[in-house]
Short mmCIF file of C-alpha atoms in Angstrom, two decimals:
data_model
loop_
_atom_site.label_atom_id
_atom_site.label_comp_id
_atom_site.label_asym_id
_atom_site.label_seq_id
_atom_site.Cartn_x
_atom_site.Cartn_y
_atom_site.Cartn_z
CA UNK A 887 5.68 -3.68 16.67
CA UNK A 888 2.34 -1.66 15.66
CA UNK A 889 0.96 0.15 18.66
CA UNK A 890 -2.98 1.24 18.77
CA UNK A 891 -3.74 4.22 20.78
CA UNK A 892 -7.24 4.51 21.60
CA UNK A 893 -7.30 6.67 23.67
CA UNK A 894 -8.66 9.89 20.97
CA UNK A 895 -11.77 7.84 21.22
CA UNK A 896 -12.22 7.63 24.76
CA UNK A 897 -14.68 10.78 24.59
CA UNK A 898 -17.20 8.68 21.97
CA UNK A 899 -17.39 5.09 23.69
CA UNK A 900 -15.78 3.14 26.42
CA UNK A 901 -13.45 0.20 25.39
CA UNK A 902 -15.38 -2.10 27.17
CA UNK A 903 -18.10 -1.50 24.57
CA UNK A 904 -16.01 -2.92 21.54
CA UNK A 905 -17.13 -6.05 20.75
CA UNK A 906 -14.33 -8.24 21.22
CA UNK A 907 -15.74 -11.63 21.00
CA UNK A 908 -16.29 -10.54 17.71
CA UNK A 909 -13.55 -9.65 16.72
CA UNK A 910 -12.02 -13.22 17.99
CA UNK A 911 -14.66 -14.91 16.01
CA UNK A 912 -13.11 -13.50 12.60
CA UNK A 913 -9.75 -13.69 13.66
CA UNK A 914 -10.70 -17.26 14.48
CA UNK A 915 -13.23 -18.04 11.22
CA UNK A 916 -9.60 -16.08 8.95
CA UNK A 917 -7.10 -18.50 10.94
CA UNK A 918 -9.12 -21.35 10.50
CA UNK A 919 -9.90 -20.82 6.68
CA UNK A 920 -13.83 -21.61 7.17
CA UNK A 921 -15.26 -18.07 5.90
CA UNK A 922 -16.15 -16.88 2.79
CA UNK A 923 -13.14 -16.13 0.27
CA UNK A 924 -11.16 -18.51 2.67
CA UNK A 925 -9.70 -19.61 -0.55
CA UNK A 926 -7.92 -16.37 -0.92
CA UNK A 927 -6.40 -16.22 1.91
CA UNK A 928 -2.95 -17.27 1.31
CA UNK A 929 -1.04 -14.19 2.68
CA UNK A 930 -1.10 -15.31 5.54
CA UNK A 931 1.83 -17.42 5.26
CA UNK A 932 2.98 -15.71 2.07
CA UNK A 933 6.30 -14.48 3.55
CA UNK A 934 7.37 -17.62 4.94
CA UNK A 935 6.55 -19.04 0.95
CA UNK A 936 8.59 -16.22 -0.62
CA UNK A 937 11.50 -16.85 1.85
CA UNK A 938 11.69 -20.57 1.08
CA UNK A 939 10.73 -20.20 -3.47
CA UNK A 940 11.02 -17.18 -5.00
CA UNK A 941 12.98 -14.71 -3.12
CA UNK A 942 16.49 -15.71 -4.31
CA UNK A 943 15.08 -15.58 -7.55
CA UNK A 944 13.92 -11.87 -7.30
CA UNK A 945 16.91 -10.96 -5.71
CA UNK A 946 19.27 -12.25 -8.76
CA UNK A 947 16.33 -10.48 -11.26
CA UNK A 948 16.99 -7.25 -9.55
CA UNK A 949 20.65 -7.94 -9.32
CA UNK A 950 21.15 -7.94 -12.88
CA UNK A 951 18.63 -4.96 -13.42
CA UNK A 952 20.40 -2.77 -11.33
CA UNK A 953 23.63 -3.70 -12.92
CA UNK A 954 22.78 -2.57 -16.48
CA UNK A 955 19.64 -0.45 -16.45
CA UNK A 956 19.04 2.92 -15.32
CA UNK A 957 15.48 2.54 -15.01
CA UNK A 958 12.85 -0.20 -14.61
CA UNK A 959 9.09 0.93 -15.76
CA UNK A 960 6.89 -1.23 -13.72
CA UNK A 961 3.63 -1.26 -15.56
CA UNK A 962 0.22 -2.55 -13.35
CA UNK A 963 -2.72 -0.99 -11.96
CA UNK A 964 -4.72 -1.33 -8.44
CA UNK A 965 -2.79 -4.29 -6.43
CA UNK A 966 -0.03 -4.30 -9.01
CA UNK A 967 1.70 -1.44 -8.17
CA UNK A 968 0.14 0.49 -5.33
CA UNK A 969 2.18 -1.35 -2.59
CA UNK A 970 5.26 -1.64 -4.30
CA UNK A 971 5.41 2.31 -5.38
CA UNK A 972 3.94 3.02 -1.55
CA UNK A 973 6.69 1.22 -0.24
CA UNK A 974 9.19 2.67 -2.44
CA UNK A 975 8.20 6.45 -1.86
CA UNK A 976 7.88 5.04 1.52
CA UNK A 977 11.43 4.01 1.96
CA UNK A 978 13.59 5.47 -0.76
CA UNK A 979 11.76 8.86 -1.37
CA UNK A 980 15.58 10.13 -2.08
CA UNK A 981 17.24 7.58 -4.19
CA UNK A 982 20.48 7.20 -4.57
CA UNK A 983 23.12 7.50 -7.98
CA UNK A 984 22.92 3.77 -8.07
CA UNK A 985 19.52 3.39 -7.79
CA UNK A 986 17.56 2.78 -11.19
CA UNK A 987 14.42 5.11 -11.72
CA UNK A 988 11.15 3.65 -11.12
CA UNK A 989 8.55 4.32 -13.30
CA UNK A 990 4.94 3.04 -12.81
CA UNK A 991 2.59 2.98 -15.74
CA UNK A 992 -0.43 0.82 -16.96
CA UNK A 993 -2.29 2.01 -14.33
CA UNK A 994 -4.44 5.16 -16.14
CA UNK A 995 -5.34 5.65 -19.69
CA UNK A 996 -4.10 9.21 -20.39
CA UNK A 997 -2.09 9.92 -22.92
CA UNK A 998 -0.15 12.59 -21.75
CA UNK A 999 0.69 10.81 -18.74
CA UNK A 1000 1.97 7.63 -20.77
CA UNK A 1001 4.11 10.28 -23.34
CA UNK A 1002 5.80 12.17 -20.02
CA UNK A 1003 6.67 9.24 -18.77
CA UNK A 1004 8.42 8.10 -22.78
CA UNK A 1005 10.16 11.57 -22.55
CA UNK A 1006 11.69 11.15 -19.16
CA UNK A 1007 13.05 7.73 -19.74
CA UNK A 1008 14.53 9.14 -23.39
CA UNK A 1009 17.68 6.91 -24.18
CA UNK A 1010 18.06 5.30 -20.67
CA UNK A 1011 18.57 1.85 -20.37
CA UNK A 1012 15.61 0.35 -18.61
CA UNK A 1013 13.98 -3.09 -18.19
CA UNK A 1014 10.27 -4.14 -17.54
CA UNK A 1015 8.40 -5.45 -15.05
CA UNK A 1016 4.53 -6.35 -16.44
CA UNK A 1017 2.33 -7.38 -13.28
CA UNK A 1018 -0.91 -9.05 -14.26
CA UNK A 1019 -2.84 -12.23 -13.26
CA UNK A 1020 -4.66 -11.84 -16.84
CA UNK A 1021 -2.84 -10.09 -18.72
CA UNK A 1022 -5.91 -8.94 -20.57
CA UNK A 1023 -6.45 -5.74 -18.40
CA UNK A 1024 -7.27 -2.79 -20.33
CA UNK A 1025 -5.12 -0.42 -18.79
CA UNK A 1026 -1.78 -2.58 -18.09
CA UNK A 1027 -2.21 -4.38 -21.37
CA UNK A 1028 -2.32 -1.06 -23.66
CA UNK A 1029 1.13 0.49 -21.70
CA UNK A 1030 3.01 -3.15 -22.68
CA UNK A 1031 2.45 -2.95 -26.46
CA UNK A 1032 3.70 0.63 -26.01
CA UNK A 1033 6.72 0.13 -24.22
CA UNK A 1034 7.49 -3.68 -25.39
CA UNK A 1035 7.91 -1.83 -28.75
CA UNK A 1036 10.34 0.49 -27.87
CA UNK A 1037 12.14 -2.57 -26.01
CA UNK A 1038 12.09 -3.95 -29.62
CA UNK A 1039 13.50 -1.09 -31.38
CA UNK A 1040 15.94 -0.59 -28.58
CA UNK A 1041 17.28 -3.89 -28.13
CA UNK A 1042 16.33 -6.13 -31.06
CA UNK A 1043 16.47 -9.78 -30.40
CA UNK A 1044 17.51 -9.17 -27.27
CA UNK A 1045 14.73 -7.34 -25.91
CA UNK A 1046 12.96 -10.44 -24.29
CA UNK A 1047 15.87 -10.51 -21.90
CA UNK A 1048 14.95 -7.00 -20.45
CA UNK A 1049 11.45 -8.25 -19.63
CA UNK A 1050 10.00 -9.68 -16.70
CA UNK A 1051 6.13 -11.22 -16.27
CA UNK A 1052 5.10 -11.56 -12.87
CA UNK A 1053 1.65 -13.59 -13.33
CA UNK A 1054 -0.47 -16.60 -12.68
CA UNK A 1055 1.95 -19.72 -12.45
CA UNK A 1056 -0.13 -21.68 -15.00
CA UNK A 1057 -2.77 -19.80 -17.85
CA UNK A 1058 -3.61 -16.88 -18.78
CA UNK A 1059 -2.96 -14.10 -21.67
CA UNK A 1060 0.08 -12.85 -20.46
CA UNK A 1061 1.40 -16.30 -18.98
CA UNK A 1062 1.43 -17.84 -22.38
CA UNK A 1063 3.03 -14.89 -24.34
CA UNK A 1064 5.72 -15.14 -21.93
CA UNK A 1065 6.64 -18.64 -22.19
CA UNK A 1066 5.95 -18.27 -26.15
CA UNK A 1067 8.77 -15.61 -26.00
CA UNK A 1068 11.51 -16.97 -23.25
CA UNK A 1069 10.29 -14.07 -20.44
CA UNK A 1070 11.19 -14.83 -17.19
CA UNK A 1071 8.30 -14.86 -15.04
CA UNK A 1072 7.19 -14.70 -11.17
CA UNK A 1073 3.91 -15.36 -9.68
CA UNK A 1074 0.95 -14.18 -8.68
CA UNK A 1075 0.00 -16.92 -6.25
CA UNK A 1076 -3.26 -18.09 -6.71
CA UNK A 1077 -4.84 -17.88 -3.18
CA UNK A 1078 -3.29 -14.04 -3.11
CA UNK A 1079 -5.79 -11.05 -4.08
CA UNK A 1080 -4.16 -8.37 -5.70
CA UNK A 1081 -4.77 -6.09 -2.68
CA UNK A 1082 -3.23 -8.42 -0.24
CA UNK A 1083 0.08 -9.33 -2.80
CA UNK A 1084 2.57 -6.70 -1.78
CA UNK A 1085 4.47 -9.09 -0.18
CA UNK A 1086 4.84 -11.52 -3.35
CA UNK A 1087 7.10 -10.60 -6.71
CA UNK A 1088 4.41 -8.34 -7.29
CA UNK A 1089 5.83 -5.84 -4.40
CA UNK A 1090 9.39 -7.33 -4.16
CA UNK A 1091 10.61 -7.13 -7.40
CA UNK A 1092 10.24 -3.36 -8.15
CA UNK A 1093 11.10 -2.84 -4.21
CA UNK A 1094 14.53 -4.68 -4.96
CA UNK A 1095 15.46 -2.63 -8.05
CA UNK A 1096 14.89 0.28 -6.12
CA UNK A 1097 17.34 -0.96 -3.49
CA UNK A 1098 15.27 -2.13 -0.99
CA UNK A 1099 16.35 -4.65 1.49
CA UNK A 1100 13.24 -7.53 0.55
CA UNK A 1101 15.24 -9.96 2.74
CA UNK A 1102 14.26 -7.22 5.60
CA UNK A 1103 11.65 -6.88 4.44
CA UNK A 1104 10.26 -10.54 4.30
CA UNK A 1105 12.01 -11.24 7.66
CA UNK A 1106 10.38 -8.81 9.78
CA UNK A 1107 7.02 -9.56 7.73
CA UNK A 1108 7.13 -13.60 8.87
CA UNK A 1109 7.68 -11.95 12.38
CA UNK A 1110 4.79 -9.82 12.37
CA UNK A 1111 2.48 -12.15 11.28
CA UNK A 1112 3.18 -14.64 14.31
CA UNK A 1113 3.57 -11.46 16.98
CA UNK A 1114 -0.48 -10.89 15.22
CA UNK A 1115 -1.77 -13.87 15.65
CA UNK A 1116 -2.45 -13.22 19.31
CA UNK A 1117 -6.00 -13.79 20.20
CA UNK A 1118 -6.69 -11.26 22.88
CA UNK A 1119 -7.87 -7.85 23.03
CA UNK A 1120 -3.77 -6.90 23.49
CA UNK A 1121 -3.61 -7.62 19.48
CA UNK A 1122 -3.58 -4.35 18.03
CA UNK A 1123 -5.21 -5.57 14.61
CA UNK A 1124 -8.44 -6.82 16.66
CA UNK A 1125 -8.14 -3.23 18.49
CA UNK A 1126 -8.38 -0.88 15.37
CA UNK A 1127 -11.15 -3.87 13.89
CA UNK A 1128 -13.34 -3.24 16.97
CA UNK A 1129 -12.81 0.26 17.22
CA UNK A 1130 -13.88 1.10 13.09
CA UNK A 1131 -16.55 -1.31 13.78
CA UNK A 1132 -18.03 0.31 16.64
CA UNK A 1133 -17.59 3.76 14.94
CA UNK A 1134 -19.76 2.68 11.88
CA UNK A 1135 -21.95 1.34 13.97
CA UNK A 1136 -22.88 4.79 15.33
CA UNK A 1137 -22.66 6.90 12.29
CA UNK A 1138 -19.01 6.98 11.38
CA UNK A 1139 -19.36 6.28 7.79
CA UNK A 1140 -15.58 7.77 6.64
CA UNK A 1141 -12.29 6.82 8.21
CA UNK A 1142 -9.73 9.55 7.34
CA UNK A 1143 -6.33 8.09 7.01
CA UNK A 1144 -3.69 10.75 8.06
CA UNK A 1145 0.20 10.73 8.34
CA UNK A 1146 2.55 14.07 9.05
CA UNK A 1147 5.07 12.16 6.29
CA UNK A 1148 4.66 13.02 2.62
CA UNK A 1149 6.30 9.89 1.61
CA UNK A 1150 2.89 8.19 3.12
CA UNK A 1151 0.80 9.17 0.17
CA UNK A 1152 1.26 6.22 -1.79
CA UNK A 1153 0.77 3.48 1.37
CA UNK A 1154 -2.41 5.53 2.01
CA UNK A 1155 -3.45 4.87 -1.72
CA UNK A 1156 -2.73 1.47 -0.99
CA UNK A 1157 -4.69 1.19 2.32
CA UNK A 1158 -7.66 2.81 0.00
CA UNK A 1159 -8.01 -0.11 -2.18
CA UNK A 1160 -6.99 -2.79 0.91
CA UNK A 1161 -10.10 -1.46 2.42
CA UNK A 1162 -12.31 -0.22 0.00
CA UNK A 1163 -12.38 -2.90 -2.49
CA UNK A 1164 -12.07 -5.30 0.87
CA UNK A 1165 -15.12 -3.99 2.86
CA UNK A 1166 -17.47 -1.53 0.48
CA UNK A 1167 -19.92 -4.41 -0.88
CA UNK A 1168 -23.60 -5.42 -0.09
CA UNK A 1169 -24.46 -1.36 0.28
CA UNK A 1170 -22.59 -1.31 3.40
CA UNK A 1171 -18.76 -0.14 4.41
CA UNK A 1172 -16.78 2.45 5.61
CA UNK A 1173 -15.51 4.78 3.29
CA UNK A 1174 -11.74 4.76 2.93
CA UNK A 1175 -10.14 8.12 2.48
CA UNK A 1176 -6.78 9.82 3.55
CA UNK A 1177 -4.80 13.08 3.96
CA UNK A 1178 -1.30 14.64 4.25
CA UNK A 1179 -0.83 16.77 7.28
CA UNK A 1180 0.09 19.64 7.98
CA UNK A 1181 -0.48 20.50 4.19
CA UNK A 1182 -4.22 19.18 4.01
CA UNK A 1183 -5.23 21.21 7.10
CA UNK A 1184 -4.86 24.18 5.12
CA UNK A 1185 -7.09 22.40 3.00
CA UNK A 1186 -9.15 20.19 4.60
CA UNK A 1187 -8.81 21.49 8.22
CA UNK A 1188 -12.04 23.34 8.03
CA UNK A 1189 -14.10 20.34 6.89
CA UNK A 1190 -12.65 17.61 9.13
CA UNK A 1191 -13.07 20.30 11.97
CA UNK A 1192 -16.56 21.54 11.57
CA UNK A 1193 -18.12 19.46 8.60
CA UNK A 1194 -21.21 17.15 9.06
CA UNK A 1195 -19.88 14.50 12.12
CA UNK A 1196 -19.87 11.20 9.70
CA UNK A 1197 -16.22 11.21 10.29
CA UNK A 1198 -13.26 9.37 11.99
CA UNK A 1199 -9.40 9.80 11.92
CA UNK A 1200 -6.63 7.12 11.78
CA UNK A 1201 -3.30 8.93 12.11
CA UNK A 1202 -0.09 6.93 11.58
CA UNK A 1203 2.59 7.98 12.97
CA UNK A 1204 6.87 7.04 13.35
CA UNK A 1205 8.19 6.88 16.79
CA UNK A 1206 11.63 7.97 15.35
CA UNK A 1207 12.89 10.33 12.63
CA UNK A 1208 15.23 9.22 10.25
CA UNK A 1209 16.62 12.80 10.14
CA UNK A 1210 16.99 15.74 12.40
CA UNK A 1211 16.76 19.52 11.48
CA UNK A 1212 17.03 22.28 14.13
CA UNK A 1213 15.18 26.10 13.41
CA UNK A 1214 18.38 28.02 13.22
CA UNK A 1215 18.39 31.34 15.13
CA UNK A 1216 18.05 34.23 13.32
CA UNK A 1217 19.74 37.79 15.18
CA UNK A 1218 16.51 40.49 15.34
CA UNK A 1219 13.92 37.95 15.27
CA UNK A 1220 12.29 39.74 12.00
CA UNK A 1221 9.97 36.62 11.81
CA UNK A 1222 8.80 36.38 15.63
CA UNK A 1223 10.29 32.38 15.25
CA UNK A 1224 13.16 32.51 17.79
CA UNK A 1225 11.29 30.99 20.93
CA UNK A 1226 11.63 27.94 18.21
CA UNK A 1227 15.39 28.34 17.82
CA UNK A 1228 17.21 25.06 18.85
CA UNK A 1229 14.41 22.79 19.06
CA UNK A 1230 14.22 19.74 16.37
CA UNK A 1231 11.71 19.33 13.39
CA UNK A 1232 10.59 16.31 15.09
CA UNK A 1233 9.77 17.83 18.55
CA UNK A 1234 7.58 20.46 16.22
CA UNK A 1235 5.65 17.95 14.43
CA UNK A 1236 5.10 15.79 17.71
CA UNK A 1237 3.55 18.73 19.14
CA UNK A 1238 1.58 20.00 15.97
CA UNK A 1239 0.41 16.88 16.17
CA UNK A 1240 -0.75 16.53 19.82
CA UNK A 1241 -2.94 19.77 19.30
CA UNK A 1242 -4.37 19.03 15.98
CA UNK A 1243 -5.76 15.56 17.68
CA UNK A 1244 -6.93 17.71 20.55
CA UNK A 1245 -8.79 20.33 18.19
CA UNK A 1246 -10.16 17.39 16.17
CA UNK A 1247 -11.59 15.78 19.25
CA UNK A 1248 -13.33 18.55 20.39
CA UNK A 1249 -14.80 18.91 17.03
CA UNK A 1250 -16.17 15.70 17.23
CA UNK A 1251 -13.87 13.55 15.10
CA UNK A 1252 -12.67 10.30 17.16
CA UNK A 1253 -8.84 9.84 16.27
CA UNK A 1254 -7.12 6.35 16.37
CA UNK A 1255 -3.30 6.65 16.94
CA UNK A 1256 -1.18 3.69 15.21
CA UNK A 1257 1.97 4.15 15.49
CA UNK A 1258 5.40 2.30 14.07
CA UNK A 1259 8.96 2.02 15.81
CA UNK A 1260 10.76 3.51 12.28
CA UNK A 1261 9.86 4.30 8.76
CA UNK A 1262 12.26 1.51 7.85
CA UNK A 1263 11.89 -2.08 5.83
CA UNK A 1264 10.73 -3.54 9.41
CA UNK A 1265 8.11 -0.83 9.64
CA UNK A 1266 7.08 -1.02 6.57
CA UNK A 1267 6.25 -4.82 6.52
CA UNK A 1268 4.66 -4.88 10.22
CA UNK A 1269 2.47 -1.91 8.55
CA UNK A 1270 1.26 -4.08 5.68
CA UNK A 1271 0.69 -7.23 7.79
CA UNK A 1272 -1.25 -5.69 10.45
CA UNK A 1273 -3.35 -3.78 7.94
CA UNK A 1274 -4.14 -6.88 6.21
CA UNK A 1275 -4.77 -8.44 8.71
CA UNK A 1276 -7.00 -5.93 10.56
CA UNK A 1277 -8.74 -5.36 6.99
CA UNK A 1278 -9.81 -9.26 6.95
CA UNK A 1279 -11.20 -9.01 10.64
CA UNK A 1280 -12.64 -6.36 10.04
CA UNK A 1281 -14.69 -7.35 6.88
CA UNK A 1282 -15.56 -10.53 9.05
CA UNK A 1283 -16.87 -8.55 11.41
CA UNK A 1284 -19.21 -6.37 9.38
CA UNK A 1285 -20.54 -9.59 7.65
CA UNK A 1286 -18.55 -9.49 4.12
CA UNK A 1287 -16.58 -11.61 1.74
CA UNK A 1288 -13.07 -9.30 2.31
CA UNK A 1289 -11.44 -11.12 -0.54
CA UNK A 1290 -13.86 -10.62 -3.00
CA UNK A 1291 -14.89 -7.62 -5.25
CA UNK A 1292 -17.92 -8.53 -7.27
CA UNK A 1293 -18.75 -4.50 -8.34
CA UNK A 1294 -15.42 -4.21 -10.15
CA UNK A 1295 -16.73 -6.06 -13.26
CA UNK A 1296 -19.62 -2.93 -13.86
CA UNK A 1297 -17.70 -0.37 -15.34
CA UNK A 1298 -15.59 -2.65 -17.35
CA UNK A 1299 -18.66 -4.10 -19.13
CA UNK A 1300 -19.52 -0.91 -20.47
CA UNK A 1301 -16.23 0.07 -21.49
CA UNK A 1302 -15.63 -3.00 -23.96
CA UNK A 1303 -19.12 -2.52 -25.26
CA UNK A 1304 -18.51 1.12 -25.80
CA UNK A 1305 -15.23 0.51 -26.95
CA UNK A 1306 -16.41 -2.37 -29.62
CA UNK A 1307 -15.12 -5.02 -28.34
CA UNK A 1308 -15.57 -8.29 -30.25
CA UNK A 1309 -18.23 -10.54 -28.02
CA UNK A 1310 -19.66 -7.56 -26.27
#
């Protein structure tokens, strides 16, 4: 299970400072379904819903993808594709021959982007996946009439068999186009935010076609969830809560999310909008940002280091490798790296690691260790559920709505009326 290590902080407060009772309150006021948003709180016992609707039903989707297609272009933006394509680069950075190519779209509006992405899928065979509660969102919208016509011209007739809606169960744009046209269709379950719906079609779907194991997946996720509903100071979710609350509390305005795995990058994008979109309202919240270590401390070493002390550092970390690579020993030593010879990758980052916290600590950064037993399918889904579910205390405990996100409207207003939109 997730482990909290709190002891990086130990130099900035004591742990009998975090506010525990707290923390107990939210966990209580989520549980219990009495708080604000409690209507969108349905994740909670999402996994044990997939296992017992939809999930046979994904699994024969991806089935038959994966036996005729060699790619699937999964088009979404914000919830509708960040944890899938985190949990993908996540778990199958290397795919195999028999693994389709994923392509995300929909979620940008460049054109050169959308055109690469035309030119690397060329001739292939591929299918879609369209991931919208609306389907009336700019981005995701515009990428479907693009690549639904060249579905068209592809496959004729039998396009509509190549395409797959996963959105509301009921209304909606894209809902009634697909049942107008025979699409088969998955849900977006109602009392599911986008941010919290990795663990619905909107994550599995994509994460099957790229060979994921979503029973695993789902399994280990139902297990997590009960391990987390602990209510004691032990539960690491109310543990990294307290601890980013207390932080904020005395000037820690920016949480750093760091990993020493590149295949992280997109489950820290994730995390970004779990807890930006989930806490940043009411002119209060902690900035979510992340790096890539060792690479961004070439980079971004200097600032975290010495820059003005508003900061604090979450590092995630995998107790095992999946791999292991030795320094080879090289005769004459021209590179002064032989007192490395023998010794494993692993043992290098480990101890990169160790001083980096060290150095970042005596800067004045507090670090929060969470680590995982193995960057594997149960990993991954005891990751997402204790995020969530430390992202919902937390935004409890700081006074918010964590399942709402009233600013996202504001931009989108202007762009229709600058855009011409009829009504605006």
């Amino acid at each position: 299970m997730v482990k909290v290590d709190l002891s990086g902080t130990s130099a900035f407060f004591d742990p009998a400072e975090l506010d525990f009772a707290a923390a107990a309150a939210a966990h209580r006021t989520l549980a219990d379904k009495t708080g604000a948003g409690s209507e969108f709180t349905g994740w909670l016992e999402l996994p044990q819903r997939i296992r017992d609707g939809e999930l046979k039903a994904i699994l024969s989707a991806a089935q038959r993808i994966r036996g005729r297609s060699k790619a699937l272009v999964v088009i979404g933006i914000g919830g509708s594709y960040l944890g899938a394509r985190g949990a993908i680069e996540l778990l199958r950075p290397v795919p195999s021959e028999d693994d389709p190519k994923i392509f995300f779209v929909g979620n940008g509006l460049s054109p050169d982007a959308l055109s690469d992405t035309v030119t690397r899928l060329g001739d292939m065979d591929f299918d879609i996946n369209v991931i919208s509660k609306s389907g009336t969102t700019l981005e995701p919208a515009l990428a479907f009439r693009v690549f639904r016509k060249m579905l068209k011209e592809k496959y004729g007739s039998a396009a509509k068999k190549h395409i797959f809606a996963t959105t509301d169960a009921h209304r909606g744009a894209l809902k009634s186009l697909a049942d107008a046209e025979g699409w088969e269709c998955f849900v977006v379950p109602d009392d599911v935010g986008g941010r919290y719906s990795v663990l619905s079609a909107v994550g599995l779907l994509p994460m099957a076609v790229a060979g994921i194991d979503i029973k695993a997946v789902i399994n280990s996720a139902i297990i997590a969830f009960k391990e987390l509903d602990l209510r004691s100071p032990e539960n690491p979710a109310w543990q990294y809560a307290a601890a980013r609350q207390y932080l904020y509390g005395h000037g820690r305005s920016i949480e750093i999310l760091g990993c020493y795995e590149p295949s992280f990058r997109f489950m820290a994008e994730w995390w970004k909008q779990l807890y930006g979109e989930s806490e940043g309202k009411n002119g209060i919240g902690i900035f979510p940002a992340s790096v890539e270590f060792t690479a961004d401390l070439h980079s971004m070493g200097q600032y975290i280091q010495d820059g003005p002390r508003t900061l604090m550092e979450t590092i995630v970390s995998f107790e095992s490798a999946r791999s292991s690579v030795s320094v080879p020993f090289e005769m004459g030593d021209p590179d002064g790296l032989n007192y490395l010879a023998g010794k494993d990758y692993a043992d290098i980052c480990r101890t990169a690691s160790d001083a980096v916290k060290a150095a970042h600590i005596s800067g004045g950064v507090p670090n929060i260790g969470i680590s995982v037993p193995k960057r594997d399918e149960a990993g991954f889904a005891e990751l997402v559920c204790f995020f969530e579910l430390a992202c919902a205390i937390s935004g409890y405990m700081s006074g918010v709505n964590p399942f709402d996100q009233p600013g996202v409207e504001a931009y989108k207003k202007n762009m229709f009326k600058l855009l011409g939109k009829p009504g605006t």
